[in-house]
mmCIF file of C-alpha atoms and ligand atoms in Angstrom:
data_model
loop_
_atom_site.group_PDB
_atom_site.id
_atom_site.type_symbol
_atom_site.label_atom_id
_atom_site.label_comp_id
_atom_site.label_asym_id
_atom_site.label_seq_id
_atom_site.Cartn_x
_atom_site.Cartn_y
_atom_site.Cartn_z
ATOM 1 C CA UNK P 1 20.321 -16.307 -19.242
ATOM 2 C CA UNK P 2 23.770 -15.425 -17.095
ATOM 3 C CA UNK P 3 23.898 -12.785 -14.435
ATOM 4 C CA UNK P 4 24.768 -9.321 -16.083
ATOM 5 C CA UNK P 5 26.321 -7.616 -13.012
ATOM 6 C CA UNK P 6 27.314 -4.472 -15.572
ATOM 7 C CA UNK P 7 23.298 -4.116 -16.652
ATOM 8 C CA UNK P 8 21.565 -1.318 -14.650
ATOM 9 C CA UNK P 9 17.904 -0.640 -15.194
ATOM 10 C CA UNK P 10 15.917 2.634 -14.429
ATOM 11 C CA UNK P 11 13.389 0.743 -12.957
ATOM 12 C CA UNK P 12 11.286 3.410 -11.280
ATOM 13 C CA UNK P 13 11.073 4.510 -14.950
ATOM 14 C CA UNK P 14 10.218 0.902 -15.953
ATOM 15 C CA UNK P 15 7.513 0.735 -13.763
ATOM 16 C CA UNK P 16 5.649 4.267 -14.852
ATOM 17 C CA UNK P 17 5.555 2.982 -18.403
ATOM 18 C CA UNK P 18 1.521 2.852 -19.541
ATOM 19 C CA UNK P 19 0.632 -0.228 -18.426
ATOM 20 C CA UNK P 20 -1.655 -0.590 -21.138
ATOM 21 C CA UNK P 21 0.895 0.618 -23.799
ATOM 22 C CA UNK P 22 3.159 -2.541 -22.356
ATOM 23 C CA UNK P 23 0.126 -4.798 -23.357
ATOM 24 C CA UNK P 24 0.018 -3.458 -27.116
ATOM 25 C CA UNK P 25 3.226 -3.709 -27.560
ATOM 26 C CA UNK P 26 3.005 -7.726 -26.042
ATOM 27 C CA UNK P 27 0.659 -8.163 -28.427
ATOM 28 C CA UNK P 28 -2.757 -7.765 -26.256
ATOM 29 C CA UNK P 29 -5.486 -5.859 -27.488
ATOM 30 C CA UNK P 30 -7.169 -3.945 -24.342
ATOM 31 C CA UNK P 31 -10.329 -3.096 -24.308
ATOM 32 C CA UNK P 32 -11.535 0.066 -22.513
ATOM 33 C CA UNK P 33 -13.931 -1.087 -19.741
ATOM 34 C CA UNK P 34 -15.113 2.150 -17.151
ATOM 35 C CA UNK P 35 -12.239 3.672 -16.536
ATOM 36 C CA UNK P 36 -10.089 0.719 -16.723
ATOM 37 C CA UNK P 37 -8.717 -1.276 -19.580
ATOM 38 C CA UNK P 38 -8.998 -4.715 -19.447
ATOM 39 C CA UNK P 39 -6.780 -8.081 -21.365
ATOM 40 C CA UNK P 40 -6.327 -11.374 -20.741
ATOM 41 C CA UNK P 41 -4.666 -12.750 -18.038
ATOM 42 C CA UNK P 42 -1.007 -14.241 -18.288
ATOM 43 C CA UNK P 43 -1.073 -15.792 -14.936
ATOM 44 C CA UNK P 44 -4.451 -18.056 -15.210
ATOM 45 C CA UNK P 45 -6.209 -19.870 -18.291
ATOM 46 C CA UNK P 46 -7.772 -16.837 -19.348
ATOM 47 C CA UNK P 47 -10.488 -17.469 -21.949
ATOM 48 C CA UNK P 48 -12.711 -14.370 -21.133
ATOM 49 C CA UNK P 49 -10.539 -11.352 -20.202
ATOM 50 C CA UNK P 50 -10.364 -10.663 -16.545
ATOM 51 C CA UNK P 51 -7.581 -8.591 -16.211
ATOM 52 C CA UNK P 52 -7.991 -5.161 -15.153
ATOM 53 C CA UNK P 53 -5.843 -2.656 -16.430
ATOM 54 C CA UNK P 54 -5.160 0.155 -14.045
ATOM 55 C CA UNK P 55 -4.106 3.643 -14.529
ATOM 56 C CA UNK P 56 -4.688 6.469 -12.439
ATOM 57 C CA UNK P 57 -3.111 9.056 -10.010
ATOM 58 C CA UNK P 58 -0.401 6.990 -8.149
ATOM 59 C CA UNK P 59 -1.597 3.766 -10.197
ATOM 60 C CA UNK P 60 -0.221 1.768 -12.766
ATOM 61 C CA UNK P 61 -0.932 -2.051 -12.243
ATOM 62 C CA UNK P 62 -2.386 -5.079 -13.853
ATOM 63 C CA UNK P 63 -4.779 -7.208 -11.361
ATOM 64 C CA UNK P 64 -6.864 -9.913 -12.387
ATOM 65 C CA UNK P 65 -10.421 -10.331 -11.116
ATOM 66 C CA UNK P 66 -10.373 -14.221 -11.511
ATOM 67 C CA UNK P 67 -7.134 -15.144 -9.993
ATOM 68 C CA UNK P 68 -6.464 -12.656 -7.375
ATOM 69 C CA UNK P 69 -2.741 -12.214 -9.281
ATOM 70 C CA UNK P 70 -1.139 -9.075 -10.700
ATOM 71 C CA UNK P 71 1.494 -6.908 -10.430
ATOM 72 C CA UNK P 72 3.478 -3.910 -11.841
ATOM 73 C CA UNK P 73 4.570 -3.377 -15.685
ATOM 74 C CA UNK P 74 7.674 -5.761 -15.197
ATOM 75 C CA UNK P 75 5.960 -8.404 -13.579
ATOM 76 C CA UNK P 76 3.565 -8.348 -16.174
ATOM 77 C CA UNK P 77 5.725 -8.438 -18.820
ATOM 78 C CA UNK P 78 7.982 -11.222 -16.910
ATOM 79 C CA UNK P 79 4.603 -13.595 -16.967
ATOM 80 C CA UNK P 80 2.907 -12.441 -20.039
ATOM 81 C CA UNK P 81 6.281 -13.544 -21.706
ATOM 82 C CA UNK P 82 8.257 -16.411 -19.275
ATOM 83 C CA UNK P 83 10.652 -14.122 -19.029
ATOM 84 C CA UNK P 84 13.253 -13.425 -15.546
ATOM 85 C CA UNK P 85 13.086 -10.193 -14.128
ATOM 86 C CA UNK P 86 16.831 -9.322 -16.524
ATOM 87 C CA UNK P 87 14.351 -10.017 -19.869
ATOM 88 C CA UNK P 88 11.930 -8.278 -18.795
ATOM 89 C CA UNK P 89 13.463 -5.180 -18.167
ATOM 90 C CA UNK P 90 15.518 -5.318 -21.276
ATOM 91 C CA UNK P 91 12.709 -5.475 -23.271
ATOM 92 C CA UNK P 92 10.745 -2.809 -21.603
ATOM 93 C CA UNK P 93 13.677 -0.062 -21.662
ATOM 94 C CA UNK P 94 14.669 -1.229 -25.507
ATOM 95 C CA UNK P 95 11.206 -1.190 -26.372
ATOM 96 C CA UNK P 96 9.930 2.236 -24.356
ATOM 97 C CA UNK P 97 13.607 3.838 -25.421
ATOM 98 C CA UNK P 98 14.221 4.297 -21.778
ATOM 99 C CA UNK P 99 18.891 4.326 -21.312
ATOM 100 C CA UNK P 100 20.703 3.263 -18.505
ATOM 101 C CA UNK P 101 21.566 -0.400 -19.807
ATOM 102 C CA UNK P 102 24.923 -1.038 -19.995
ATOM 103 C CA UNK P 103 26.351 -4.220 -21.387
ATOM 104 C CA UNK P 104 25.264 -6.165 -24.448
ATOM 105 C CA UNK P 105 23.322 -9.406 -23.940
ATOM 106 C CA UNK P 106 21.015 -10.391 -26.866
ATOM 107 C CA UNK P 107 17.344 -9.230 -26.957
ATOM 108 C CA UNK P 108 15.321 -12.036 -25.653
ATOM 109 C CA UNK P 109 12.743 -13.990 -27.622
ATOM 110 C CA UNK P 110 8.858 -12.583 -27.153
ATOM 111 C CA UNK P 111 7.209 -16.246 -26.682
ATOM 112 C CA UNK P 112 4.223 -16.838 -29.536
ATOM 113 C CA UNK P 113 2.048 -19.128 -28.116
ATOM 114 C CA UNK P 114 1.281 -19.655 -24.166
ATOM 115 C CA UNK P 115 0.878 -22.928 -22.770
ATOM 116 C CA UNK P 116 -2.100 -23.165 -20.456
ATOM 117 C CA UNK P 117 -0.463 -26.342 -19.055
ATOM 118 C CA UNK P 118 2.275 -24.285 -17.631
ATOM 119 C CA UNK P 119 0.143 -21.645 -15.910
ATOM 120 C CA UNK P 120 0.361 -21.943 -12.050
ATOM 121 C CA UNK P 121 -3.174 -22.186 -10.058
ATOM 122 C CA UNK P 122 -5.560 -19.616 -9.187
ATOM 123 C CA UNK P 123 -4.778 -18.968 -5.294
ATOM 124 C CA UNK P 124 -6.731 -16.152 -3.454
ATOM 125 C CA UNK P 125 -3.267 -14.802 -1.369
ATOM 126 C CA UNK P 126 -4.336 -11.258 -2.403
ATOM 127 C CA UNK P 127 -7.713 -9.293 -2.345
ATOM 128 C CA UNK P 128 -8.689 -8.583 -5.701
ATOM 129 C CA UNK P 129 -8.441 -5.020 -6.783
ATOM 130 C CA UNK P 130 -11.513 -4.123 -7.609
ATOM 131 C CA UNK P 131 -12.841 -4.832 -4.485
ATOM 132 C CA UNK P 132 -10.718 -2.288 -3.104
ATOM 133 C CA UNK P 133 -11.212 -0.396 -5.307
ATOM 134 C CA UNK P 134 -15.076 0.079 -4.682
ATOM 135 C CA UNK P 135 -14.649 1.088 -1.669
ATOM 136 C CA UNK P 136 -12.711 3.904 -2.103
ATOM 137 C CA UNK P 137 -14.580 6.868 -0.166
ATOM 138 C CA UNK P 138 -13.312 10.187 1.845
ATOM 139 C CA UNK P 139 -16.818 9.172 3.602
ATOM 140 C CA UNK P 140 -15.351 6.726 5.707
ATOM 141 C CA UNK P 141 -15.322 8.445 9.609
ATOM 142 C CA UNK P 142 -11.034 8.842 9.686
ATOM 143 C CA UNK P 143 -11.482 11.377 6.619
ATOM 144 C CA UNK P 144 -14.735 12.845 7.729
ATOM 145 C CA UNK P 145 -12.081 14.289 10.712
ATOM 146 C CA UNK P 146 -9.312 14.971 8.966
ATOM 147 C CA UNK P 147 -11.818 16.858 6.814
ATOM 148 C CA UNK P 148 -12.325 19.624 9.426
ATOM 149 C CA UNK P 149 -8.449 19.247 9.982
ATOM 150 C CA UNK P 150 -6.987 19.627 6.961
ATOM 151 C CA UNK P 151 -7.245 21.490 3.345
ATOM 152 C CA UNK P 152 -10.084 18.326 1.975
ATOM 153 C CA UNK P 153 -8.582 18.339 -1.114
ATOM 154 C CA UNK P 154 -5.777 17.159 0.351
ATOM 155 C CA UNK P 155 -7.349 14.945 2.294
ATOM 156 C CA UNK P 156 -8.794 13.611 -1.125
ATOM 157 C CA UNK P 157 -5.360 13.304 -2.609
ATOM 158 C CA UNK P 158 -3.982 10.676 0.583
ATOM 159 C CA UNK P 159 -7.098 8.706 0.344
ATOM 160 C CA UNK P 160 -6.521 8.412 -3.324
ATOM 161 C CA UNK P 161 -3.035 7.229 -3.142
ATOM 162 C CA UNK P 162 -3.868 4.962 0.143
ATOM 163 C CA UNK P 163 -6.902 4.019 -1.308
ATOM 164 C CA UNK P 164 -8.447 4.260 1.782
ATOM 165 C CA UNK P 165 -12.456 2.971 1.831
ATOM 166 C CA UNK P 166 -15.541 3.120 3.543
ATOM 167 C CA UNK P 167 -17.705 0.318 4.631
ATOM 168 C CA UNK P 168 -20.586 -0.203 6.776
ATOM 169 C CA UNK P 169 -20.301 -3.152 9.057
ATOM 170 C CA UNK P 170 -22.445 -4.471 12.317
ATOM 171 C CA UNK P 171 -24.985 -2.174 11.835
ATOM 172 C CA UNK P 172 -22.575 0.588 11.344
ATOM 173 C CA UNK P 173 -21.610 3.119 8.663
ATOM 174 C CA UNK P 174 -18.599 4.940 7.798
ATOM 175 C CA UNK P 175 -15.928 2.281 8.943
ATOM 176 C CA UNK P 176 -12.840 3.458 7.300
ATOM 177 C CA UNK P 177 -10.642 0.492 5.016
ATOM 178 C CA UNK P 178 -7.188 0.497 4.845
ATOM 179 C CA UNK P 179 -5.443 -1.681 2.093
ATOM 180 C CA UNK P 180 -2.093 -2.501 2.500
ATOM 181 C CA UNK P 181 -0.921 -3.184 -1.019
ATOM 182 C CA UNK P 182 2.492 -4.549 -2.099
ATOM 183 C CA UNK P 183 5.395 -3.261 -4.223
ATOM 184 C CA UNK P 184 3.556 -5.071 -6.905
ATOM 185 C CA UNK P 185 0.264 -3.492 -6.422
ATOM 186 C CA UNK P 186 -0.890 -6.439 -4.669
ATOM 187 C CA UNK P 187 -3.390 -6.168 -1.513
ATOM 188 C CA UNK P 188 -2.322 -8.339 0.982
ATOM 189 C CA UNK P 189 -4.856 -7.256 3.869
ATOM 190 C CA UNK P 190 -7.704 -4.773 4.574
ATOM 191 C CA UNK P 191 -7.912 -3.116 7.950
ATOM 192 C CA UNK P 192 -10.611 -1.782 9.090
ATOM 193 C CA UNK P 193 -11.537 0.395 11.826
ATOM 194 C CA UNK P 194 -14.307 2.885 13.507
ATOM 195 C CA UNK P 195 -13.292 6.406 14.911
ATOM 196 C CA UNK P 196 -15.303 8.564 16.814
ATOM 197 C CA UNK P 197 -16.387 11.377 14.934
ATOM 198 C CA UNK P 198 -18.424 13.484 17.493
ATOM 199 C CA UNK P 199 -16.490 16.536 18.511
ATOM 200 C CA UNK P 200 -18.022 16.438 22.237
ATOM 201 C CA UNK P 201 -17.123 12.825 22.630
ATOM 202 C CA UNK P 202 -13.750 12.225 24.732
ATOM 203 C CA UNK P 203 -12.933 9.629 22.472
ATOM 204 C CA UNK P 204 -13.387 12.321 20.089
ATOM 205 C CA UNK P 205 -10.584 11.218 16.802
ATOM 206 C CA UNK P 206 -9.830 7.917 18.237
ATOM 207 C CA UNK P 207 -10.949 4.379 17.070
ATOM 208 C CA UNK P 208 -14.099 3.581 18.572
ATOM 209 C CA UNK P 209 -14.111 -0.059 18.357
ATOM 210 C CA UNK P 210 -11.881 -2.348 17.755
ATOM 211 C CA UNK P 211 -10.765 -3.210 14.251
ATOM 212 C CA UNK P 212 -10.941 -6.206 12.114
ATOM 213 C CA UNK P 213 -9.878 -7.536 8.388
ATOM 214 C CA UNK P 214 -11.996 -7.273 5.951
ATOM 215 C CA UNK P 215 -10.462 -10.182 4.022
ATOM 216 C CA UNK P 216 -11.660 -12.818 6.716
ATOM 217 C CA UNK P 217 -15.179 -11.631 7.158
ATOM 218 C CA UNK P 218 -15.384 -11.579 2.942
ATOM 219 C CA UNK P 219 -14.051 -14.535 3.106
ATOM 220 C CA UNK P 220 -16.261 -16.024 6.659
ATOM 221 C CA UNK P 221 -19.529 -14.709 3.993
ATOM 222 C CA UNK P 222 -18.502 -16.282 1.147
ATOM 223 C CA UNK P 223 -17.336 -13.370 -0.953
ATOM 224 C CA UNK P 224 -13.724 -15.069 -1.193
ATOM 225 C CA UNK P 225 -12.724 -18.446 -1.638
ATOM 226 C CA UNK P 226 -12.877 -20.073 1.849
ATOM 227 C CA UNK P 227 -9.085 -21.461 1.510
ATOM 228 C CA UNK P 228 -7.804 -17.837 1.346
ATOM 229 C CA UNK P 229 -5.199 -16.929 3.125
ATOM 230 C CA UNK P 230 -3.696 -12.934 3.546
ATOM 231 C CA UNK P 231 -0.682 -12.064 4.286
ATOM 232 C CA UNK P 232 0.197 -9.365 6.854
ATOM 233 C CA UNK P 233 3.738 -9.510 5.701
ATOM 234 C CA UNK P 234 3.001 -6.015 4.173
ATOM 235 C CA UNK P 235 3.534 -2.384 4.400
ATOM 236 C CA UNK P 236 0.714 0.053 4.421
ATOM 237 C CA UNK P 237 2.005 2.506 1.995
ATOM 238 C CA UNK P 238 4.171 0.169 0.391
ATOM 239 C CA UNK P 239 3.089 0.608 -2.891
ATOM 240 C CA UNK P 240 4.023 4.309 -2.861
ATOM 241 C CA UNK P 241 7.664 3.372 -2.650
ATOM 242 C CA UNK P 242 8.645 2.559 -6.348
ATOM 243 C CA UNK P 243 6.525 6.119 -7.037
ATOM 244 C CA UNK P 244 8.106 8.541 -4.997
ATOM 245 C CA UNK P 245 11.921 6.268 -5.256
ATOM 246 C CA UNK P 246 13.945 8.817 -3.656
ATOM 247 C CA UNK P 247 11.697 10.752 -1.017
ATOM 248 C CA UNK P 248 12.558 9.640 2.786
ATOM 249 C CA UNK P 249 10.178 7.735 4.467
ATOM 250 C CA UNK P 250 8.751 8.167 7.585
ATOM 251 C CA UNK P 251 8.081 4.865 9.092
ATOM 252 C CA UNK P 252 4.981 4.452 11.797
ATOM 253 C CA UNK P 253 3.043 1.763 13.680
ATOM 254 C CA UNK P 254 -0.396 2.518 12.546
ATOM 255 C CA UNK P 255 -2.020 3.654 9.226
ATOM 256 C CA UNK P 256 -4.292 6.410 10.974
ATOM 257 C CA UNK P 257 -0.598 7.576 11.852
ATOM 258 C CA UNK P 258 1.110 7.200 8.708
ATOM 259 C CA UNK P 259 -2.214 9.255 7.368
ATOM 260 C CA UNK P 260 -2.322 12.313 9.364
ATOM 261 C CA UNK P 261 1.609 12.113 9.117
ATOM 262 C CA UNK P 262 0.998 12.412 4.920
ATOM 263 C CA UNK P 263 -1.088 15.443 5.619
ATOM 264 C CA UNK P 264 0.617 17.619 8.291
ATOM 265 C CA UNK P 265 4.002 16.768 6.460
ATOM 266 C CA UNK P 266 3.745 15.235 2.975
ATOM 267 C CA UNK P 267 7.751 16.087 2.430
ATOM 268 C CA UNK P 268 8.071 12.575 3.888
ATOM 269 C CA UNK P 269 6.475 9.147 2.580
ATOM 270 C CA UNK P 270 4.810 7.512 4.999
ATOM 271 C CA UNK P 271 4.239 4.115 5.276
ATOM 272 C CA UNK P 272 2.875 2.006 8.183
ATOM 273 C CA UNK P 273 3.837 -1.422 9.471
ATOM 274 C CA UNK P 274 0.614 -1.924 11.145
ATOM 275 C CA UNK P 275 1.472 -3.456 14.258
ATOM 276 C CA UNK P 276 4.614 -2.978 17.021
ATOM 277 C CA UNK P 277 5.487 -6.520 16.052
ATOM 278 C CA UNK P 278 5.772 -6.368 12.412
ATOM 279 C CA UNK P 279 8.734 -4.469 13.085
ATOM 280 C CA UNK P 280 10.781 -7.543 10.557
ATOM 281 C CA UNK P 281 13.318 -7.904 8.394
ATOM 282 C CA UNK P 282 10.626 -9.575 5.796
ATOM 283 C CA UNK P 283 8.442 -6.686 5.701
ATOM 284 C CA UNK P 284 10.799 -4.191 5.972
ATOM 285 C CA UNK P 285 12.585 -5.371 2.858
ATOM 286 C CA UNK P 286 11.095 -3.101 0.849
ATOM 287 C CA UNK P 287 12.619 0.097 2.243
ATOM 288 C CA UNK P 288 15.702 -1.454 1.188
ATOM 289 C CA UNK P 289 18.633 0.963 0.848
ATOM 290 C CA UNK P 290 16.154 4.047 1.728
ATOM 291 C CA UNK P 291 16.524 6.882 3.904
ATOM 292 C CA UNK P 292 14.207 6.144 7.142
ATOM 293 C CA UNK P 293 13.008 8.198 9.725
ATOM 294 C CA UNK P 294 11.591 5.886 12.398
ATOM 295 C CA UNK P 295 8.857 7.294 14.407
ATOM 296 C CA UNK P 296 7.875 4.624 17.438
ATOM 297 C CA UNK P 297 5.061 4.831 19.269
ATOM 298 C CA UNK P 298 5.696 6.533 23.048
ATOM 299 C CA UNK P 299 5.297 2.929 24.329
ATOM 300 C CA UNK P 300 7.441 1.383 21.828
ATOM 301 C CA UNK P 301 10.547 3.137 22.045
ATOM 302 C CA UNK P 302 12.359 1.291 23.638
ATOM 303 C CA UNK P 303 11.520 -2.148 21.772
ATOM 304 C CA UNK P 304 12.057 -0.647 18.307
ATOM 305 C CA UNK P 305 14.862 1.083 18.934
ATOM 306 C CA UNK P 306 16.457 -2.063 19.881
ATOM 307 C CA UNK P 307 14.342 -3.652 16.999
ATOM 308 C CA UNK P 308 15.874 -1.340 14.561
ATOM 309 C CA UNK P 309 19.342 -1.682 15.365
ATOM 310 C CA UNK P 310 19.491 -5.922 14.063
ATOM 311 C CA UNK P 311 18.607 -4.029 10.873
ATOM 312 C CA UNK P 312 20.532 -1.148 10.233
ATOM 313 C CA UNK P 313 22.723 -3.141 7.081
ATOM 314 C CA UNK P 314 19.015 -2.944 5.617
ATOM 315 C CA UNK P 315 18.382 0.758 5.240
ATOM 316 C CA UNK P 316 19.300 3.949 6.776
ATOM 317 C CA UNK P 317 17.296 4.372 9.935
ATOM 318 C CA UNK P 318 17.134 7.334 12.231
ATOM 319 C CA UNK P 319 14.607 6.443 15.424
ATOM 320 C CA UNK P 320 13.470 9.255 16.380
ATOM 321 C CA UNK P 321 11.674 10.297 19.970
ATOM 322 C CA UNK P 322 9.081 12.537 18.770
ATOM 323 C CA UNK P 323 6.199 11.043 21.069
ATOM 324 C CA UNK P 324 8.723 10.962 23.929
ATOM 325 C CA UNK P 325 8.889 14.380 24.797
ATOM 326 C CA UNK P 326 5.693 15.772 22.875
ATOM 327 C CA UNK P 327 3.463 13.240 24.763
ATOM 328 C CA UNK P 328 2.275 15.253 28.169
ATOM 329 C CA UNK P 329 3.623 13.408 31.372
ATOM 330 C CA UNK P 330 0.448 11.675 31.962
ATOM 331 C CA UNK P 331 -0.087 9.883 28.103
ATOM 332 C CA UNK P 332 1.950 6.869 27.807
ATOM 333 C CA UNK P 333 0.184 5.768 24.623
ATOM 334 C CA UNK P 334 1.331 8.770 22.291
ATOM 335 C CA UNK P 335 1.314 8.771 18.650
ATOM 336 C CA UNK P 336 2.010 10.891 15.944
ATOM 337 C CA UNK P 337 -1.116 11.700 14.883
ATOM 338 C CA UNK P 338 -2.328 12.932 18.629
ATOM 339 C CA UNK P 339 0.679 14.775 18.524
ATOM 340 C CA UNK P 340 -0.636 16.740 15.086
ATOM 341 C CA UNK P 341 -4.303 16.385 15.956
ATOM 342 C CA UNK P 342 -3.861 18.296 19.065
ATOM 343 C CA UNK P 343 -2.247 20.889 17.094
ATOM 344 C CA UNK P 344 -4.915 21.054 14.870
ATOM 345 C CA UNK P 345 -7.753 20.801 16.945
ATOM 346 C CA UNK P 346 -6.339 23.765 18.774
ATOM 347 C CA UNK P 347 -5.622 25.724 16.179
ATOM 348 C CA UNK P 348 -9.540 24.773 15.677
ATOM 349 C CA UNK P 349 -10.132 26.107 18.887
ATOM 350 C CA UNK P 350 -11.790 22.947 19.024
ATOM 351 C CA UNK P 351 -12.457 21.133 22.304
ATOM 352 C CA UNK P 352 -10.872 17.891 24.132
ATOM 353 C CA UNK P 353 -7.818 18.318 22.699
ATOM 354 C CA UNK P 354 -6.426 17.199 26.018
ATOM 355 C CA UNK P 355 -8.740 13.513 25.892
ATOM 356 C CA UNK P 356 -6.226 11.149 24.818
ATOM 357 C CA UNK P 357 -6.324 7.647 26.294
ATOM 358 C CA UNK P 358 -6.290 4.629 24.764
ATOM 359 C CA UNK P 359 -5.019 4.661 20.600
HETATM 360 ZN ZN1 ZN B 401 -6.071 -14.857 -13.748
#
């Protein structure tokens, strides 16, 4: 099919079309199971429906429990019918009456039968979404702390939006699970971290453990295929970018910073790189053309400022020195969560507001 330069699709609206309705229009008969629906997976030769169609607050995607693949409404239609991105958008726009198509390319034909031989081999590049959804809970150590500092309902909303989980690991309960979910709704990795919930401890509100990767732990314990390879090239919060296409983005390093930031400043859409060195073009690609406020941790300001300079064609980046001028002089490691939590603790008259050490 030839390139249609004059065609513009309203992709945010297309991605918001009910994925269950899309499946029906494509000839499937999705069956309700619990709060979701299931249908046959177009990514593998699926004899028993194993593709979960998930529609809930902040989510509209599919995920296959069997092969680990999935995506949004557009990628589902593309895979279902072997369509190009343009063809899938054209069909969705026309079928669901969403305008903004210019140019008159012929309607793509729906494929009548799948050819199982052409399907790709199952590969666990992503962690099955149902394994992540089962863990979603505000009982984790970070949310327990945040519940005392912010409105509990807001903490629950943020927990649901970012799919924060609660997990028991190495004899300790209430680890916080941070899933990195990409723009297609696929879980790239799961970071787990435990926070000190004792208000009398000098580490209160800070991590009291090293962090772990749950995908690797599950793989090592035989819960996921041993050849699985999970990516770290995904922003924490990336799945929310399509849901809020016009919102100014705040980019930070740690997922904890993104969560605390989202509670204090919901006017921004908060995403995190996960570590200092993931400030790379490949990782930041989903921010293309967005307005992005970059808030590096205090000890990363020069590095991030320098890196962002080389990426200024990608998005409208503004780098903030917030963590430099808000930090007490003696705290070389200081981040946006340190500042917000410190302010909140002072407001709540809780002790230890100056005990910020390593993050
Ligand atoms: Zn599948």
